[in-house]
PDB file of C-alpha atoms in Angstrom:
ATOM      1  CA  MET A   5     -90.734 -24.313  10.764  1.00  0.00           C
ATOM      2  CA  ALA A   6     -88.605 -25.732  13.608  1.00  0.00           C
ATOM      3  CA  ALA A   7     -90.309 -28.711  15.152  1.00  0.00           C
ATOM      4  CA  GLY A   8     -89.771 -31.425  17.867  1.00  0.00           C
ATOM      5  CA  THR A   9     -89.238 -31.293  21.346  1.00  0.00           C
ATOM      6  CA  VAL A  10     -85.718 -31.944  23.186  1.00  0.00           C
ATOM      7  CA  ASP A  11     -85.365 -34.706  26.047  1.00  0.00           C
ATOM      8  CA  SER A  12     -83.636 -33.381  29.215  1.00  0.00           C
ATOM      9  CA  GLY A  13     -80.948 -34.877  30.902  1.00  0.00           C
ATOM     10  CA  PRO A  14     -77.161 -35.702  30.044  1.00  0.00           C
ATOM     11  CA  VAL A  15     -76.281 -36.473  26.555  1.00  0.00           C
ATOM     12  CA  GLN A  16     -76.010 -40.206  25.476  1.00  0.00           C
ATOM     13  CA  VAL A  17     -72.784 -42.077  25.273  1.00  0.00           C
ATOM     14  CA  LEU A  18     -73.251 -43.709  21.829  1.00  0.00           C
ATOM     15  CA  ASP A  19     -71.892 -47.098  21.503  1.00  0.00           C
ATOM     16  CA  VAL A  20     -70.785 -47.480  17.680  1.00  0.00           C
ATOM     17  CA  SER A  21     -72.231 -51.075  17.751  1.00  0.00           C
ATOM     18  CA  GLY A  22     -75.515 -50.054  19.256  1.00  0.00           C
ATOM     19  CA  PRO A  23     -79.011 -48.966  17.768  1.00  0.00           C
ATOM     20  CA  ALA A  24     -78.878 -45.610  19.377  1.00  0.00           C
ATOM     21  CA  TYR A  25     -75.589 -44.781  17.240  1.00  0.00           C
ATOM     22  CA  ARG A  26     -76.824 -46.397  14.075  1.00  0.00           C
ATOM     23  CA  ARG A  27     -80.115 -44.066  14.578  1.00  0.00           C
ATOM     24  CA  ALA A  28     -78.165 -41.013  14.831  1.00  0.00           C
ATOM     25  CA  PHE A  29     -75.820 -42.009  12.186  1.00  0.00           C
ATOM     26  CA  GLU A  30     -78.705 -42.355   9.637  1.00  0.00           C
ATOM     27  CA  LEU A  31     -80.181 -39.198  10.583  1.00  0.00           C
ATOM     28  CA  PHE A  32     -77.037 -37.386  10.110  1.00  0.00           C
ATOM     29  CA  LEU A  33     -76.784 -39.212   6.764  1.00  0.00           C
ATOM     30  CA  ALA A  34     -80.107 -38.179   5.839  1.00  0.00           C
ATOM     31  CA  GLY A  35     -79.269 -34.432   6.254  1.00  0.00           C
ATOM     32  CA  THR A  36     -75.626 -34.030   5.320  1.00  0.00           C
ATOM     33  CA  ASP A  37     -74.275 -33.064   1.917  1.00  0.00           C
ATOM     34  CA  GLU A  38     -71.077 -35.099   2.983  1.00  0.00           C
ATOM     35  CA  LYS A  39     -71.466 -38.216   0.678  1.00  0.00           C
ATOM     36  CA  PRO A  40     -72.245 -36.677  -2.646  1.00  0.00           C
ATOM     37  CA  LEU A  41     -69.268 -33.895  -2.054  1.00  0.00           C
ATOM     38  CA  THR A  42     -66.950 -36.343  -0.574  1.00  0.00           C
ATOM     39  CA  HIS A  43     -67.439 -39.108  -3.241  1.00  0.00           C
ATOM     40  CA  ALA A  44     -67.129 -36.574  -5.803  1.00  0.00           C
ATOM     41  CA  ARG A  45     -63.700 -35.443  -4.594  1.00  0.00           C
ATOM     42  CA  LEU A  46     -62.685 -39.087  -4.048  1.00  0.00           C
ATOM     43  CA  SER A  47     -63.718 -40.011  -7.771  1.00  0.00           C
ATOM     44  CA  GLU A  48     -61.196 -37.176  -8.623  1.00  0.00           C
ATOM     45  CA  VAL A  49     -58.420 -38.698  -6.362  1.00  0.00           C
ATOM     46  CA  VAL A  50     -59.093 -41.977  -7.949  1.00  0.00           C
ATOM     47  CA  ALA A  51     -58.773 -40.682 -11.712  1.00  0.00           C
ATOM     48  CA  GLY A  52     -55.452 -39.348 -10.788  1.00  0.00           C
ATOM     49  CA  LEU A  53     -53.936 -42.657  -9.548  1.00  0.00           C
ATOM     50  CA  GLU A  54     -51.554 -44.557 -12.057  1.00  0.00           C
ATOM     51  CA  HIS A  55     -52.900 -47.920 -10.760  1.00  0.00           C
ATOM     52  CA  ARG A  56     -56.239 -49.291  -9.746  1.00  0.00           C
ATOM     53  CA  GLY A  57     -55.502 -52.746  -8.609  1.00  0.00           C
ATOM     54  CA  VAL A  58     -56.325 -52.775  -4.933  1.00  0.00           C
ATOM     55  CA  LEU A  59     -58.465 -50.506  -2.822  1.00  0.00           C
ATOM     56  CA  LEU A  60     -57.937 -50.737   1.171  1.00  0.00           C
ATOM     57  CA  ASP A  61     -60.601 -49.188   3.346  1.00  0.00           C
ATOM     58  CA  VAL A  62     -59.475 -48.783   7.098  1.00  0.00           C
ATOM     59  CA  GLY A  63     -62.497 -48.564   9.317  1.00  0.00           C
ATOM     60  CA  ALA A  64     -64.916 -48.999   6.319  1.00  0.00           C
ATOM     61  CA  GLY A  65     -68.017 -48.564   8.719  1.00  0.00           C
ATOM     62  CA  GLU A  66     -71.208 -49.376   6.819  1.00  0.00           C
ATOM     63  CA  GLY A  67     -69.632 -49.563   3.469  1.00  0.00           C
ATOM     64  CA  ARG A  68     -71.028 -46.761   1.421  1.00  0.00           C
ATOM     65  CA  THR A  69     -68.008 -45.005   0.589  1.00  0.00           C
ATOM     66  CA  THR A  70     -66.291 -48.498   0.330  1.00  0.00           C
ATOM     67  CA  ALA A  71     -68.982 -49.434  -2.502  1.00  0.00           C
ATOM     68  CA  HIS A  72     -68.484 -46.046  -4.160  1.00  0.00           C
ATOM     69  CA  LEU A  73     -64.812 -46.553  -4.411  1.00  0.00           C
ATOM     70  CA  ALA A  74     -64.469 -50.274  -5.064  1.00  0.00           C
ATOM     71  CA  ARG A  75     -66.026 -49.901  -8.441  1.00  0.00           C
ATOM     72  CA  HIS A  76     -63.075 -48.163  -9.571  1.00  0.00           C
ATOM     73  CA  PHE A  77     -60.548 -51.326  -8.487  1.00  0.00           C
ATOM     74  CA  GLU A  78     -60.082 -54.685  -9.348  1.00  0.00           C
ATOM     75  CA  ARG A  79     -60.037 -55.851  -5.670  1.00  0.00           C
ATOM     76  CA  THR A  80     -61.253 -54.329  -2.274  1.00  0.00           C
ATOM     77  CA  VAL A  81     -60.121 -54.907   1.112  1.00  0.00           C
ATOM     78  CA  ALA A  82     -61.746 -53.491   4.005  1.00  0.00           C
ATOM     79  CA  VAL A  83     -60.625 -53.404   7.803  1.00  0.00           C
ATOM     80  CA  GLU A  84     -63.790 -53.029  10.091  1.00  0.00           C
ATOM     81  CA  PRO A  85     -63.450 -54.446  13.746  1.00  0.00           C
ATOM     82  CA  SER A  86     -67.244 -53.773  14.584  1.00  0.00           C
ATOM     83  CA  ALA A  87     -69.644 -56.747  13.881  1.00  0.00           C
ATOM     84  CA  ALA A  88     -72.477 -54.580  13.515  1.00  0.00           C
ATOM     85  CA  MET A  89     -70.898 -52.206  10.846  1.00  0.00           C
ATOM     86  CA  ARG A  90     -69.426 -55.486   9.084  1.00  0.00           C
ATOM     87  CA  GLU A  91     -73.072 -56.771   8.751  1.00  0.00           C
ATOM     88  CA  LYS A  92     -73.810 -53.478   6.575  1.00  0.00           C
ATOM     89  CA  LEU A  93     -70.501 -53.406   4.971  1.00  0.00           C
ATOM     90  CA  ARG A  94     -70.871 -56.961   3.350  1.00  0.00           C
ATOM     91  CA  THR A  95     -74.326 -55.965   2.126  1.00  0.00           C
ATOM     92  CA  ALA A  96     -72.904 -52.718   0.791  1.00  0.00           C
ATOM     93  CA  CYS A  97     -69.790 -54.165  -0.873  1.00  0.00           C
ATOM     94  CA  PRO A  98     -70.387 -57.956  -1.037  1.00  0.00           C
ATOM     95  CA  GLU A  99     -67.114 -58.458  -3.154  1.00  0.00           C
ATOM     96  CA  ALA A 100     -64.783 -57.122  -0.614  1.00  0.00           C
ATOM     97  CA  LEU A 101     -62.612 -59.191   1.474  1.00  0.00           C
ATOM     98  CA  VAL A 102     -63.215 -58.066   4.988  1.00  0.00           C
ATOM     99  CA  LEU A 103     -60.757 -58.027   7.800  1.00  0.00           C
ATOM    100  CA  PRO A 104     -62.244 -58.149  11.128  1.00  0.00           C
ATOM    101  CA  GLU A 105     -59.334 -57.327  13.366  1.00  0.00           C
ATOM    102  CA  PRO A 106     -58.560 -53.808  14.551  1.00  0.00           C
ATOM    103  CA  ILE A 107     -55.980 -51.705  12.803  1.00  0.00           C
ATOM    104  CA  ASP A 108     -52.999 -52.719  15.154  1.00  0.00           C
ATOM    105  CA  ARG A 109     -53.552 -56.480  14.360  1.00  0.00           C
ATOM    106  CA  ALA A 110     -55.020 -56.342  10.758  1.00  0.00           C
ATOM    107  CA  GLN A 111     -53.041 -58.018   8.001  1.00  0.00           C
ATOM    108  CA  PRO A 112     -54.166 -56.696   4.586  1.00  0.00           C
ATOM    109  CA  PRO A 113     -52.893 -59.429   2.062  1.00  0.00           C
ATOM    110  CA  GLU A 114     -51.261 -56.978  -0.408  1.00  0.00           C
ATOM    111  CA  PRO A 115     -50.260 -53.466  -0.774  1.00  0.00           C
ATOM    112  CA  ALA A 116     -52.897 -51.027  -2.076  1.00  0.00           C
ATOM    113  CA  ASP A 117     -53.026 -48.472  -4.697  1.00  0.00           C
ATOM    114  CA  LEU A 118     -55.645 -46.280  -2.543  1.00  0.00           C
ATOM    115  CA  VAL A 119     -55.698 -46.685   1.114  1.00  0.00           C
ATOM    116  CA  HIS A 120     -58.830 -44.586   2.698  1.00  0.00           C
ATOM    117  CA  LEU A 121     -58.707 -43.946   6.635  1.00  0.00           C
ATOM    118  CA  SER A 122     -61.766 -41.702   7.171  1.00  0.00           C
ATOM    119  CA  HIS A 123     -62.982 -40.481  10.737  1.00  0.00           C
ATOM    120  CA  VAL A 124     -60.917 -43.220  12.436  1.00  0.00           C
ATOM    121  CA  LEU A 125     -58.566 -41.277  14.553  1.00  0.00           C
ATOM    122  CA  TYR A 126     -61.288 -39.876  16.840  1.00  0.00           C
ATOM    123  CA  TYR A 127     -60.932 -43.461  18.418  1.00  0.00           C
ATOM    124  CA  VAL A 128     -57.289 -43.568  18.734  1.00  0.00           C
ATOM    125  CA  PRO A 129     -55.112 -41.824  21.560  1.00  0.00           C
ATOM    126  CA  ALA A 130     -53.171 -38.748  20.101  1.00  0.00           C
ATOM    127  CA  GLU A 131     -49.877 -40.282  20.892  1.00  0.00           C
ATOM    128  CA  GLU A 132     -50.676 -43.412  18.779  1.00  0.00           C
ATOM    129  CA  TRP A 133     -51.759 -41.554  15.670  1.00  0.00           C
ATOM    130  CA  LEU A 134     -48.185 -41.211  14.195  1.00  0.00           C
ATOM    131  CA  PRO A 135     -47.311 -44.982  14.503  1.00  0.00           C
ATOM    132  CA  MET A 136     -50.609 -46.007  13.579  1.00  0.00           C
ATOM    133  CA  VAL A 137     -50.963 -43.937  10.337  1.00  0.00           C
ATOM    134  CA  GLY A 138     -47.151 -44.899   9.774  1.00  0.00           C
ATOM    135  CA  ARG A 139     -48.335 -48.708   9.863  1.00  0.00           C
ATOM    136  CA  VAL A 140     -51.167 -47.980   7.461  1.00  0.00           C
ATOM    137  CA  LEU A 141     -48.944 -45.914   5.274  1.00  0.00           C
ATOM    138  CA  GLY A 142     -46.864 -49.038   5.015  1.00  0.00           C
ATOM    139  CA  TRP A 143     -49.825 -50.888   3.588  1.00  0.00           C
ATOM    140  CA  THR A 144     -49.672 -48.431   0.752  1.00  0.00           C
ATOM    141  CA  ALA A 145     -48.252 -49.672  -2.695  1.00  0.00           C
ATOM    142  CA  PRO A 146     -45.267 -47.608  -4.231  1.00  0.00           C
ATOM    143  CA  GLY A 147     -46.573 -44.821  -5.995  1.00  0.00           C
ATOM    144  CA  GLY A 148     -50.023 -45.165  -4.342  1.00  0.00           C
ATOM    145  CA  THR A 149     -52.088 -42.965  -2.270  1.00  0.00           C
ATOM    146  CA  LEU A 150     -53.174 -42.889   1.474  1.00  0.00           C
ATOM    147  CA  LEU A 151     -56.043 -40.483   2.347  1.00  0.00           C
ATOM    148  CA  VAL A 152     -56.724 -39.577   6.017  1.00  0.00           C
ATOM    149  CA  VAL A 153     -60.185 -37.724   6.748  1.00  0.00           C
ATOM    150  CA  LEU A 154     -60.951 -35.768   9.855  1.00  0.00           C
ATOM    151  CA  GLN A 155     -62.985 -32.890  11.273  1.00  0.00           C
ATOM    152  CA  ASN A 156     -61.255 -29.486  10.573  1.00  0.00           C
ATOM    153  CA  PRO A 157     -60.380 -28.212  14.007  1.00  0.00           C
ATOM    154  CA  GLU A 158     -62.088 -24.923  13.233  1.00  0.00           C
ATOM    155  CA  SER A 159     -65.415 -26.360  12.031  1.00  0.00           C
ATOM    156  CA  PRO A 160     -68.710 -25.405  13.658  1.00  0.00           C
ATOM    157  CA  CYS A 161     -69.035 -29.173  14.762  1.00  0.00           C
ATOM    158  CA  MET A 162     -65.717 -29.365  16.124  1.00  0.00           C
ATOM    159  CA  ARG A 163     -65.948 -25.912  18.015  1.00  0.00           C
ATOM    160  CA  MET A 164     -69.209 -27.418  19.510  1.00  0.00           C
ATOM    161  CA  ALA A 165     -67.307 -30.665  20.563  1.00  0.00           C
ATOM    162  CA  ALA A 166     -64.635 -28.581  22.081  1.00  0.00           C
ATOM    163  CA  HIS A 167     -67.012 -26.314  23.954  1.00  0.00           C
ATOM    164  CA  PHE A 168     -68.739 -29.430  25.579  1.00  0.00           C
ATOM    165  CA  THR A 169     -65.831 -31.934  25.940  1.00  0.00           C
ATOM    166  CA  GLY A 170     -62.665 -30.048  25.675  1.00  0.00           C
ATOM    167  CA  VAL A 171     -61.708 -32.330  22.769  1.00  0.00           C
ATOM    168  CA  ARG A 172     -60.436 -30.792  19.349  1.00  0.00           C
ATOM    169  CA  TYR A 173     -58.593 -32.920  16.762  1.00  0.00           C
ATOM    170  CA  ASP A 174     -56.155 -31.658  14.080  1.00  0.00           C
ATOM    171  CA  LEU A 175     -54.433 -33.260  11.291  1.00  0.00           C
ATOM    172  CA  ARG A 176     -51.789 -30.696  10.886  1.00  0.00           C
ATOM    173  CA  PRO A 177     -49.376 -31.776  13.494  1.00  0.00           C
ATOM    174  CA  LEU A 178     -49.666 -35.261  12.133  1.00  0.00           C
ATOM    175  CA  ALA A 179     -49.004 -34.256   8.472  1.00  0.00           C
ATOM    176  CA  ASP A 180     -45.853 -32.245   9.848  1.00  0.00           C
ATOM    177  CA  SER A 181     -44.597 -35.225  11.841  1.00  0.00           C
ATOM    178  CA  LEU A 182     -45.182 -37.660   8.767  1.00  0.00           C
ATOM    179  CA  ARG A 183     -43.141 -35.303   6.422  1.00  0.00           C
ATOM    180  CA  GLU A 184     -40.407 -35.002   8.868  1.00  0.00           C
ATOM    181  CA  ARG A 185     -40.309 -38.830   9.335  1.00  0.00           C
ATOM    182  CA  GLU A 186     -40.937 -39.704   5.637  1.00  0.00           C
ATOM    183  CA  PRO A 187     -39.613 -36.830   3.287  1.00  0.00           C
ATOM    184  CA  ALA A 188     -39.532 -38.644   0.318  1.00  0.00           C
ATOM    185  CA  HIS A 189     -43.359 -39.037  -0.207  1.00  0.00           C
ATOM    186  CA  GLU A 190     -45.676 -35.993  -1.364  1.00  0.00           C
ATOM    187  CA  TYR A 191     -48.076 -34.535   1.146  1.00  0.00           C
ATOM    188  CA  ALA A 192     -51.278 -32.174   0.608  1.00  0.00           C
ATOM    189  CA  LEU A 193     -53.918 -31.028   3.020  1.00  0.00           C
ATOM    190  CA  GLU A 194     -57.020 -29.832   1.881  1.00  0.00           C
ATOM    191  CA  THR A 195     -60.361 -28.972   3.280  1.00  0.00           C
ATOM    192  CA  LEU A 196     -64.064 -29.989   2.113  1.00  0.00           C
ATOM    193  CA  ASP A 197     -66.846 -27.603   3.230  1.00  0.00           C
ATOM    194  CA  LEU A 198     -69.710 -29.702   4.430  1.00  0.00           C
ATOM    195  CA  HIS A 199     -73.415 -29.004   6.068  1.00  0.00           C
ATOM    196  CA  TYR A 200     -75.943 -31.070   7.803  1.00  0.00           C
ATOM    197  CA  ARG A 201     -79.342 -29.374   7.379  1.00  0.00           C
ATOM    198  CA  THR A 202     -82.655 -30.040   9.321  1.00  0.00           C
ATOM    199  CA  ASP A 203     -86.048 -28.390   9.951  1.00  0.00           C
ATOM    200  CA  ARG A 204     -86.470 -29.723  13.298  1.00  0.00           C
ATOM    201  CA  LEU A 205     -84.863 -28.720  16.511  1.00  0.00           C
ATOM    202  CA  ASP A 206     -85.022 -32.253  18.133  1.00  0.00           C
ATOM    203  CA  GLU A 207     -83.266 -33.933  14.968  1.00  0.00           C
ATOM    204  CA  ALA A 208     -80.591 -31.199  15.249  1.00  0.00           C
ATOM    205  CA  VAL A 209     -79.887 -31.984  18.760  1.00  0.00           C
ATOM    206  CA  ASP A 210     -79.754 -35.550  18.083  1.00  0.00           C
ATOM    207  CA  VAL A 211     -77.087 -35.052  15.422  1.00  0.00           C
ATOM    208  CA  ALA A 212     -75.342 -32.656  17.613  1.00  0.00           C
ATOM    209  CA  GLU A 213     -75.188 -35.409  20.320  1.00  0.00           C
ATOM    210  CA  PHE A 214     -73.970 -37.553  17.678  1.00  0.00           C
ATOM    211  CA  MET A 215     -71.175 -35.222  16.687  1.00  0.00           C
ATOM    212  CA  VAL A 216     -70.007 -34.470  20.242  1.00  0.00           C
ATOM    213  CA  ASN A 217     -69.472 -38.224  20.760  1.00  0.00           C
ATOM    214  CA  VAL A 218     -66.424 -37.735  18.788  1.00  0.00           C
ATOM    215  CA  ALA A 219     -65.073 -37.377  22.400  1.00  0.00           C
ATOM    216  CA  ASP A 220     -64.826 -40.313  24.703  1.00  0.00           C
ATOM    217  CA  LEU A 221     -67.751 -39.326  26.880  1.00  0.00           C
ATOM    218  CA  ALA A 222     -67.779 -42.718  28.733  1.00  0.00           C
ATOM    219  CA  THR A 223     -64.941 -40.942  30.552  1.00  0.00           C
ATOM    220  CA  MET A 224     -66.590 -37.693  31.353  1.00  0.00           C
ATOM    221  CA  ASP A 225     -68.153 -36.991  34.798  1.00  0.00           C
ATOM    222  CA  PRO A 226     -70.491 -35.132  34.437  1.00  0.00           C
ATOM    223  CA  LEU A 227     -71.774 -35.498  30.956  1.00  0.00           C
ATOM    224  CA  PRO A 228     -72.744 -32.727  29.125  1.00  0.00           C
ATOM    225  CA  ASP A 229     -76.395 -31.443  29.484  1.00  0.00           C
ATOM    226  CA  ARG A 230     -78.869 -31.989  26.472  1.00  0.00           C
ATOM    227  CA  GLY A 231     -80.675 -28.927  27.580  1.00  0.00           C
ATOM    228  CA  GLU A 232     -77.402 -26.922  27.246  1.00  0.00           C
ATOM    229  CA  LEU A 233     -76.661 -28.664  24.047  1.00  0.00           C
ATOM    230  CA  ALA A 234     -80.137 -27.757  22.535  1.00  0.00           C
ATOM    231  CA  ALA A 235     -79.435 -24.057  23.558  1.00  0.00           C
ATOM    232  CA  TYR A 236     -76.034 -24.072  21.943  1.00  0.00           C
ATOM    233  CA  VAL A 237     -77.960 -25.330  18.722  1.00  0.00           C
ATOM    234  CA  ARG A 238     -80.439 -22.611  18.834  1.00  0.00           C
ATOM    235  CA  ARG A 239     -77.674 -19.911  19.314  1.00  0.00           C
ATOM    236  CA  HIS A 240     -75.420 -21.136  16.916  1.00  0.00           C
ATOM    237  CA  PHE A 241     -77.033 -23.117  14.145  1.00  0.00           C
ATOM    238  CA  ALA A 242     -80.617 -21.572  13.883  1.00  0.00           C
ATOM    239  CA  ARG A 243     -81.428 -20.033  10.373  1.00  0.00           C
ATOM    240  CA  PRO A 244     -83.826 -17.205   9.616  1.00  0.00           C
ATOM    241  CA  ASP A 245     -86.117 -19.586   7.838  1.00  0.00           C
ATOM    242  CA  GLY A 246     -86.661 -21.647  10.870  1.00  0.00           C
ATOM    243  CA  GLY A 247     -84.104 -24.533  10.110  1.00  0.00           C
ATOM    244  CA  TYR A 248     -80.851 -25.311  11.478  1.00  0.00           C
ATOM    245  CA  VAL A 249     -77.545 -25.832   9.725  1.00  0.00           C
ATOM    246  CA  ILE A 250     -74.301 -27.493  11.274  1.00  0.00           C
ATOM    247  CA  GLY A 251     -71.220 -27.056   9.469  1.00  0.00           C
ATOM    248  CA  HIS A 252     -68.852 -29.888   9.606  1.00  0.00           C
ATOM    249  CA  THR A 253     -65.673 -29.021   7.410  1.00  0.00           C
ATOM    250  CA  GLN A 254     -63.356 -32.058   6.931  1.00  0.00           C
ATOM    251  CA  ASP A 255     -59.678 -32.073   6.268  1.00  0.00           C
ATOM    252  CA  MET A 256     -58.244 -34.676   3.870  1.00  0.00           C
ATOM    253  CA  LEU A 257     -54.702 -35.287   4.066  1.00  0.00           C
ATOM    254  CA  THR A 258     -53.168 -37.016   0.900  1.00  0.00           C
ATOM    255  CA  VAL A 259     -50.057 -38.787   1.092  1.00  0.00           C
ATOM    256  CA  ARG A 260     -48.478 -40.278  -2.316  1.00  0.00           C
ATOM    257  CA  ARG A 261     -45.964 -42.758  -1.387  1.00  0.00           C
ATOM    258  CA  ALA A 262     -42.761 -42.609  -3.240  1.00  0.00           C
ATOM    259  CA  ARG A 263     -42.144 -45.048  -5.983  1.00  0.00           C
ATOM    260  CA  THR A 264     -39.163 -46.457  -4.523  1.00  0.00           C
ATOM    261  CA  SER A 265     -37.769 -46.485  -0.980  1.00  0.00           C
ATOM    262  CA  GLY A 266     -34.535 -44.638  -1.963  1.00  0.00           C
TER     263      GLY A 266
END
């Protein structure tokens, strides 16, 4: 049976370095199938690489995925500007070289055979996506692979975010622009069908709040109402068994860099 009460008032603006964000993130991880399913797919990508010398994880966060990938590579470099996330990252992946600078100032020491850029673009203005991803693609070794991961624009999670904030993200225009600018590389876009599950309404609403924070809520006035968010969760995500399921399908853009520039 669903349980828990929901606080009233505006949704929280979650600071990625703060305890409220970390609590919501851990709650999300406890109920989602994201890590096992994405890690399985990432392992398939790694198996198809010609070389596995260097991994570069850009926006590595708390390092669980970094650690999963790192075991397949000789060296690991991680870019993570958040001090709170770096603390967890160094515990999860102590062998990694951690760069604390933001992406626009980071200087990885060598090209990487796999570059992983997952759920970072939410925090980058849309007009900066192409130059930023182009910069990251430049850190990819010839014949290496860049992976860019983001919510699918039609996922239940993203439809909810769009309903409350007007924000919806889409990798397809970025893929088209990259292909037009860099036609020598190979491009593919796939989706991973992922779900968060819980028996408790309060936890479902907390995770929904975490999900709508993909928008820059600090610029919104007024903020979305938690009571309305709870009503949305009941209406769209309640299951006949009394639990709640929030789909958060993700897109994965794969760019295999050409072996030569000519």
